[in-house]
Amino acid sequence: MDTRSEPTLDRLDAKAQHLLFTGARTANTFADTPVTDAELSDIWELAKWAPTSANSQPLRVLFVRPGPGRDRLVKHMNEGNRAKTASAPAVAVLAQDTEFHTHIPTVLPFRPELKDVFAGNDTMRTSTATFNATLQAGYFILAVRAHGLAAGPMSGFDAAGVDAEFFPDGRHRSILVVNIGHPGKDPWLGRLPRLPHDDVVQWI
Amino acid sequence: MDTRSEPTLDRLDAKAQHLLFTGARTANTFADTPVTDAELSDIWELAKWAPTSANSQPLRVLFVRPGPGRDRLVKHMNEGNRAKTASAPAVAVLAQDTEFHTHIPTVLPFRPELKDVFAGNDTMRTSTATFNATLQAGYFILAVRAHGLAAGPMSGFDAAGVDAEFFPDGRHRSILVVNIGHPGKDPWLGRLPRLPHDDVVQWI
């Protein structure tokens, strides 16, 4: 029996809530401690299970290690993000696959014809790619934290420049860059305020 | 000391990984077991901590309980989703606040002038709202699971109809509807395949 196939519905304990949500923080500095390729692979192997519309899974991940690849990425980051990315032992460039629908017969075997529906409707295909890749970016950030690593997600970069640099065939569009590593010296800002509950939540 | 303020960086244990990712499934039927308002509030109180660009927090949550409100929602769901939503003991309509920037002086106190930058740039304001609310929708789904509840996220609904019904002033735009409850009879489909690792992950 594949033990992963049967859901259990306990509650997440306080320690795990702390790790992923209540105690987690965006890291702004990183220690020299390396992040292994196995850790990076495992992050994806966890994040991949969370749900997407029509099981579309449009997110793609480019893991960037220290060296020439990271140097190529750093130059496309906004100035205020360059030092962070330049010191991160690993960085993930998260992108949406604009041709994700070519995989539909594999990922949605009971409805393969949806591939052609997406192929014929650019607006629906693009909105599905953007929305679901972004959902998956949220899962990805929490999956980094689930591996005992600090995440530093950043929207401040030249997406067109990153795409030209790393995805020259035009199929992938970058949506977020995430520094990954062990926190360095003075890694966290003070906790910024969250909106009051009643400014966010309504009831009916 | 606020114990939430200091990150810990252990790894998420297998049981918690199972609850949120590896063993979790989208529920298609729900038991009659109620979901309390306290549980729903707690879901948001967990999800709210995960990060957004410039701490912008553009997601808004409308919790819909059984009764006339749920009936008003069901009619805007795609036909294939109506029975699910009609039987869910709670439903969350997730929306982006197109005027999220009015809160910037509160949520980003060291850079209050960003409020006016957003006010003067519709394209940036909208893309920030859409991207970050969608990230937060991903966090929200995992926060439902963290509370021992099954989530049923659905993109299949008439967003313009939902917005006219529940957000008539035009400020909020719905992005996702999430059924919430305890699984009912035959709640899960067979696990759908995830893309092979090498179709998603690249390295440099």
Coordinates of C-alpha atoms in Angstrom, one line a residue:
Chain A
M1 CA 0.0 0.0 0.0
D2 CA 1.2 3.5 -0.9
T3 CA 0.8 5.1 2.5
R4 CA 0.7 8.5 0.9
S5 CA -2.6 7.7 -0.7
E6 CA -4.7 7.8 2.4
P7 CA -5.2 11.2 3.9
T8 CA -5.1 11.7 7.7
L9 CA -6.8 14.6 9.2
D10 CA -5.1 15.5 12.4
R11 CA -4.2 19.1 13.2
L12 CA -0.7 20.5 12.5
D13 CA 1.0 20.7 15.9
A14 CA 2.3 24.0 17.3
K15 CA 5.9 23.2 16.5
A16 CA 5.1 22.6 12.8
Q17 CA 2.9 25.7 12.7
H18 CA 5.8 27.7 14.0
L19 CA 8.2 26.2 11.4
L20 CA 5.9 27.0 8.4
F21 CA 3.8 30.0 9.5
T22 CA 3.9 31.6 12.9
G23 CA 7.6 31.6 13.5
A24 CA 9.0 31.7 10.0
R25 CA 10.6 34.8 8.6
T26 CA 12.0 35.9 5.3
A27 CA 15.8 35.7 5.5
N28 CA 17.8 38.6 4.2
T29 CA 21.3 37.2 4.9
F30 CA 22.6 33.6 4.5
A31 CA 25.3 31.6 6.2
D32 CA 28.0 29.8 4.1
T33 CA 26.5 26.4 4.9
P34 CA 25.8 24.8 1.6
V35 CA 22.4 23.6 0.4
T36 CA 22.7 20.3 -1.3
D37 CA 21.1 19.3 -4.6
A38 CA 19.3 16.6 -2.7
E39 CA 17.7 19.2 -0.4
L40 CA 16.6 21.2 -3.4
S41 CA 15.2 18.2 -5.2
D42 CA 13.3 17.3 -2.0
I43 CA 11.7 20.7 -1.8
W44 CA 10.1 20.2 -5.2
E45 CA 9.2 16.6 -4.4
L46 CA 7.1 17.9 -1.4
A47 CA 5.6 21.0 -3.1
K48 CA 4.5 19.1 -6.1
W49 CA 1.7 17.3 -4.2
A50 CA -0.4 20.4 -3.5
P51 CA -3.3 21.0 -5.8
T52 CA -3.7 22.9 -9.1
S53 CA -6.8 23.4 -11.3
A54 CA -7.2 20.5 -13.6
N55 CA -4.0 19.1 -12.2
S56 CA -2.3 21.5 -14.6
Q57 CA 1.0 22.0 -12.6
P58 CA 2.3 24.9 -14.7
L59 CA 5.2 25.8 -12.3
R60 CA 8.7 25.2 -13.4
V61 CA 11.8 25.5 -11.2
L62 CA 15.3 26.6 -12.2
F63 CA 17.6 25.9 -9.2
V64 CA 20.7 28.2 -9.4
R65 CA 23.8 27.2 -7.5
P66 CA 26.8 29.5 -6.6
G67 CA 29.0 30.2 -9.6
P68 CA 28.6 31.7 -13.0
G69 CA 24.8 30.9 -13.1
R70 CA 24.2 32.8 -9.9
D71 CA 26.3 35.7 -11.3
R72 CA 24.1 35.8 -14.4
L73 CA 21.0 35.9 -12.2
V74 CA 22.3 38.6 -9.8
K75 CA 22.6 41.2 -12.6
H76 CA 18.9 41.0 -13.2
M77 CA 17.9 41.5 -9.6
N78 CA 16.8 44.9 -8.4
E79 CA 19.7 46.7 -6.8
G80 CA 18.4 46.2 -3.2
N81 CA 18.2 42.4 -3.8
R82 CA 21.6 41.8 -5.4
A83 CA 23.6 41.3 -2.3
K84 CA 21.1 38.8 -0.9
T85 CA 21.0 36.7 -4.0
A86 CA 24.8 36.9 -4.4
S87 CA 25.2 35.4 -0.9
A88 CA 22.5 32.8 -1.1
P89 CA 23.8 29.2 -1.3
A90 CA 20.9 28.3 -3.6
V91 CA 18.3 30.3 -5.5
A92 CA 15.2 29.1 -7.2
V93 CA 13.8 30.9 -10.3
L94 CA 10.1 30.1 -10.4
A95 CA 8.5 30.3 -13.8
Q96 CA 5.2 29.5 -15.5
D97 CA 5.2 27.1 -18.5
T98 CA 3.1 28.8 -21.1
E99 CA 2.8 25.4 -22.9
F100 CA 1.8 23.5 -19.8
H101 CA -1.3 22.1 -21.6
T102 CA 0.9 19.8 -23.7
H103 CA 1.1 17.6 -20.5
I104 CA -2.7 17.5 -20.0
P105 CA -3.1 13.9 -21.4
T106 CA -0.5 12.7 -18.9
V107 CA -1.7 14.7 -15.8
L108 CA -5.4 14.5 -16.5
P109 CA -5.8 11.1 -18.2
F110 CA -9.6 11.1 -18.0
R111 CA -10.0 14.3 -19.9
P112 CA -7.2 14.5 -22.5
E113 CA -9.3 16.7 -24.8
L114 CA -8.7 19.6 -22.4
K115 CA -5.3 19.9 -24.0
D116 CA -7.0 21.1 -27.2
V117 CA -9.3 23.4 -25.3
F118 CA -6.3 25.2 -23.8
A119 CA -4.5 25.2 -27.2
G120 CA -7.5 27.0 -28.8
N121 CA -8.0 29.6 -26.0
D122 CA -5.0 31.8 -25.3
T123 CA -6.7 33.8 -22.6
M124 CA -7.8 30.8 -20.6
R125 CA -4.5 29.1 -21.1
T126 CA -2.5 32.1 -19.9
S127 CA -4.7 32.8 -16.9
T128 CA -4.6 29.1 -15.9
A129 CA -0.8 29.1 -16.2
T130 CA -0.4 32.4 -14.2
F131 CA -2.9 31.6 -11.5
N132 CA -1.8 28.0 -10.8
A133 CA 1.9 28.6 -11.1
T134 CA 1.5 31.4 -8.5
L135 CA -0.5 29.1 -6.2
Q136 CA 2.4 26.6 -6.6
A137 CA 4.9 29.4 -5.7
G138 CA 3.1 29.7 -2.4
Y139 CA 3.3 26.0 -1.8
F140 CA 7.0 26.1 -2.8
I141 CA 7.9 28.8 -0.2
L142 CA 6.3 26.7 2.5
A143 CA 8.1 23.6 1.2
V144 CA 11.4 25.4 1.6
R145 CA 10.6 26.1 5.2
A146 CA 9.4 22.5 5.6
H147 CA 13.0 21.4 4.9
G148 CA 14.4 23.5 7.7
L149 CA 15.7 26.1 5.3
A150 CA 15.0 29.8 5.2
A151 CA 13.3 31.3 2.1
G152 CA 13.8 34.8 0.7
P153 CA 11.1 35.3 -1.9
M154 CA 11.6 38.4 -4.1
S155 CA 9.5 40.0 -6.8
G156 CA 12.1 42.7 -7.4
F157 CA 13.9 41.6 -10.5
D158 CA 13.8 42.2 -14.2
A159 CA 11.6 39.4 -15.4
A160 CA 12.2 40.1 -19.1
G161 CA 15.9 40.0 -18.5
V162 CA 15.7 36.8 -16.5
D163 CA 13.6 35.2 -19.2
A164 CA 16.0 36.2 -21.9
E165 CA 19.0 35.0 -19.9
F166 CA 17.6 31.6 -18.8
F167 CA 14.5 30.8 -20.9
P168 CA 15.5 32.1 -24.4
D169 CA 13.0 30.0 -26.3
G170 CA 10.1 32.1 -24.8
R171 CA 8.2 29.1 -23.3
H172 CA 8.8 30.0 -19.6
R173 CA 8.0 33.2 -17.9
S174 CA 9.6 33.9 -14.5
I175 CA 7.3 34.9 -11.7
L176 CA 9.3 34.9 -8.5
V177 CA 12.9 34.4 -7.3
V178 CA 13.5 32.6 -4.0
N179 CA 16.8 32.7 -2.1
I180 CA 17.3 29.5 -0.1
G181 CA 19.7 28.8 2.7
H182 CA 20.5 28.8 6.3
P183 CA 20.2 32.2 7.9
G184 CA 23.3 34.3 8.3
K185 CA 24.1 37.2 10.6
D186 CA 21.1 39.4 11.6
P187 CA 18.9 37.6 9.1
W188 CA 15.5 38.9 10.0
L189 CA 13.8 42.2 10.1
G190 CA 11.4 42.9 12.9
R191 CA 8.1 41.1 12.4
L192 CA 5.9 43.4 10.2
P193 CA 2.3 43.8 11.2
R194 CA -0.5 41.7 9.8
L195 CA -3.8 43.3 9.0
P196 CA -6.5 43.2 11.7
H197 CA -8.7 40.1 11.3
D198 CA -11.8 42.2 10.5
D199 CA -10.0 44.1 7.7
V200 CA -9.5 40.7 5.9
V201 CA -12.3 38.4 7.0
Q202 CA -16.1 38.8 6.2
W203 CA -18.9 36.4 7.1
I204 CA -22.2 35.5 5.5
Chain B
M1 CA 8.9 37.2 24.9
D2 CA 6.7 36.6 21.9
T3 CA 7.7 33.0 21.1
R4 CA 6.5 33.4 17.6
S5 CA 9.2 36.0 16.9
E6 CA 12.1 33.6 16.8
P7 CA 12.3 31.2 13.9
T8 CA 13.3 27.5 14.5
L9 CA 14.6 25.6 11.6
D10 CA 13.9 21.9 12.1
R11 CA 12.4 19.8 9.4
L12 CA 8.7 19.1 9.1
D13 CA 8.2 15.5 10.2
A14 CA 6.6 12.9 8.0
K15 CA 3.3 13.0 9.7
A16 CA 3.0 16.8 9.1
Q17 CA 4.2 16.4 5.5
H18 CA 1.5 13.8 5.0
L19 CA -1.2 16.1 6.4
L20 CA -0.3 19.1 4.3
F21 CA 1.3 17.7 1.1
T22 CA 2.0 14.0 0.5
G23 CA -1.2 12.5 1.9
A24 CA -3.6 15.4 1.4
R25 CA -6.3 15.3 -1.2
T26 CA -9.0 17.6 -2.7
A27 CA -12.3 16.6 -1.1
N28 CA -15.3 16.3 -3.4
T29 CA -17.9 15.3 -0.8
F30 CA -18.4 16.4 2.8
A31 CA -19.8 15.0 6.0
D32 CA -22.5 16.8 7.9
T33 CA -20.0 17.6 10.7
P34 CA -20.1 21.4 11.1
V35 CA -17.1 23.6 10.8
T36 CA -17.1 26.2 13.5
D37 CA -16.5 29.9 13.1
A38 CA -13.6 29.5 15.5
E39 CA -12.0 27.0 13.1
L40 CA -12.5 29.3 10.2
S41 CA -11.1 32.3 12.0
D42 CA -8.1 30.1 13.0
I43 CA -7.4 29.1 9.4
W44 CA -6.9 32.8 8.6
E45 CA -4.9 33.5 11.7
L46 CA -2.4 30.8 10.5
A47 CA -2.4 31.7 6.8
K48 CA -1.9 35.4 7.4
W49 CA 1.7 34.9 8.6
A50 CA 3.2 33.7 5.3
P51 CA 5.0 36.3 3.2
T52 CA 3.8 38.8 0.6
S53 CA 5.7 41.4 -1.5
A54 CA 6.1 44.6 0.5
N55 CA 3.9 42.9 3.2
S56 CA 1.0 43.9 1.0
Q57 CA -1.4 41.2 2.1
P58 CA -4.0 41.8 -0.6
L59 CA -6.1 38.6 0.0
R60 CA -9.6 39.0 1.5
V61 CA -11.7 36.1 2.7
L62 CA -15.5 35.8 2.7
F63 CA -16.5 32.8 4.8
V64 CA -19.9 31.5 3.7
R65 CA -21.9 29.3 6.1
P66 CA -24.9 27.0 5.2
G67 CA -28.1 28.9 4.5
P68 CA -29.1 31.7 2.2
G69 CA -25.5 33.0 1.7
R70 CA -24.4 29.6 0.5
D71 CA -27.4 29.4 -1.8
R72 CA -26.5 32.7 -3.4
L73 CA -22.9 31.4 -4.0
V74 CA -24.0 28.0 -5.4
K75 CA -25.8 29.6 -8.3
H76 CA -22.6 31.2 -9.5
M77 CA -20.6 27.9 -9.4
N78 CA -20.0 25.9 -12.6
E79 CA -22.6 23.2 -12.9
G80 CA -20.0 20.4 -12.0
N81 CA -19.1 22.2 -8.8
R82 CA -22.6 23.1 -7.5
A83 CA -23.4 19.9 -5.6
K84 CA -20.0 20.1 -3.8
T85 CA -20.5 23.6 -2.7
A86 CA -24.1 23.0 -1.7
S87 CA -23.0 20.2 0.7
A88 CA -19.9 21.9 2.1
P89 CA -20.3 23.0 5.8
A90 CA -18.2 26.1 5.0
V91 CA -16.9 27.8 1.9
A92 CA -14.3 30.5 1.5
V93 CA -14.5 33.0 -1.3
L94 CA -11.0 34.3 -1.7
A95 CA -10.7 37.7 -3.3
Q96 CA -8.0 40.3 -4.0
D97 CA -8.5 43.8 -2.6
T98 CA -7.8 46.1 -5.5
E99 CA -7.3 48.9 -3.0
F100 CA -4.9 47.0 -0.7
H101 CA -2.4 49.9 -1.0
T102 CA -4.5 52.0 1.3
H103 CA -3.1 49.8 4.2
I104 CA 0.6 50.3 3.2
P105 CA 1.3 52.9 5.9
T106 CA 0.1 50.3 8.5
V107 CA 1.7 47.2 7.1
L108 CA 5.0 48.7 5.8
P109 CA 5.5 51.5 8.4
F110 CA 9.1 52.2 7.3
R111 CA 8.0 52.9 3.7
P112 CA 4.6 54.6 3.8
E113 CA 5.2 56.5 0.6
L114 CA 4.8 53.2 -1.3
K115 CA 1.0 53.8 -0.9
D116 CA 1.3 56.7 -3.3
V117 CA 3.5 54.8 -5.7
F118 CA 0.8 52.1 -6.0
A119 CA -1.9 54.7 -6.2
G120 CA -0.2 56.3 -9.2
N121 CA 0.6 53.0 -11.1
D122 CA -2.5 50.9 -11.9
T123 CA -0.5 48.2 -13.7
M124 CA 1.8 47.7 -10.8
R125 CA -1.0 47.9 -8.2
T126 CA -3.1 45.3 -10.1
S127 CA -0.2 42.9 -10.7
T128 CA 0.9 43.1 -7.1
A129 CA -2.7 42.5 -5.9
T130 CA -3.2 39.5 -8.2
F131 CA 0.1 37.9 -7.7
N132 CA 0.2 38.2 -3.9
A133 CA -3.4 37.3 -3.3
T134 CA -2.8 34.2 -5.3
L135 CA 0.3 33.3 -3.3
Q136 CA -1.9 33.8 -0.2
A137 CA -4.6 31.5 -1.7
G138 CA -1.9 28.8 -1.8
Y139 CA -1.0 29.4 1.8
F140 CA -4.8 29.4 2.7
I141 CA -5.3 26.0 1.2
L142 CA -2.5 24.5 3.2
A143 CA -3.8 26.3 6.4
V144 CA -7.2 24.6 5.9
R145 CA -5.4 21.3 5.9
A146 CA -3.3 22.3 8.9
H147 CA -6.5 22.5 10.8
G148 CA -7.5 18.9 10.1
L149 CA -10.0 19.9 7.5
A150 CA -10.3 19.0 3.9
A151 CA -10.1 21.7 1.3
G152 CA -11.8 21.7 -2.1
P153 CA -10.4 24.6 -4.1
M154 CA -12.3 25.5 -7.3
S155 CA -11.6 27.9 -10.2
G156 CA -14.8 26.9 -11.9
F157 CA -17.2 29.7 -11.1
D158 CA -18.5 32.9 -12.6
A159 CA -16.2 35.4 -11.0
A160 CA -18.1 38.4 -12.3
G161 CA -21.3 36.9 -10.9
V162 CA -19.8 36.3 -7.5
D163 CA -18.3 39.8 -7.4
A164 CA -21.6 41.4 -8.3
E165 CA -23.4 39.2 -5.7
F166 CA -21.0 39.7 -2.7
F167 CA -18.7 42.6 -3.6
P168 CA -21.0 45.1 -5.3
D169 CA -18.8 48.1 -4.6
G170 CA -16.2 46.7 -7.1
R171 CA -13.2 46.8 -4.7
H172 CA -12.8 43.1 -4.4
R173 CA -12.3 40.6 -7.2
S174 CA -12.8 36.9 -6.4
I175 CA -10.0 34.5 -7.4
L176 CA -10.8 31.1 -5.9
V177 CA -13.6 29.4 -4.0
V178 CA -12.6 26.8 -1.4
N179 CA -15.0 24.3 0.1
I180 CA -14.0 23.4 3.6
G181 CA -15.2 20.5 5.8
H182 CA -14.7 16.9 6.9
P183 CA -14.7 14.4 4.1
G184 CA -17.9 12.6 3.3
K185 CA -18.6 9.4 1.4
D186 CA -16.1 8.5 -1.3
P187 CA -14.5 11.9 -1.0
W188 CA -11.3 11.4 -3.1
L189 CA -10.5 10.7 -6.7
G190 CA -7.6 8.4 -7.4
R191 CA -4.4 10.3 -7.0
L192 CA -3.6 12.0 -10.2
P193 CA 0.0 11.9 -11.6
R194 CA 2.5 14.5 -10.9
L195 CA 4.9 15.6 -13.7
P196 CA 8.2 13.8 -13.7
H197 CA 10.9 15.7 -11.8
D198 CA 13.0 16.4 -14.9
D199 CA 10.0 18.0 -16.7
V200 CA 9.7 20.6 -13.9
V201 CA 13.2 21.1 -12.5
Q202 CA 16.2 22.5 -14.2
W203 CA 19.7 23.2 -12.8
I204 CA 22.4 25.7 -13.4

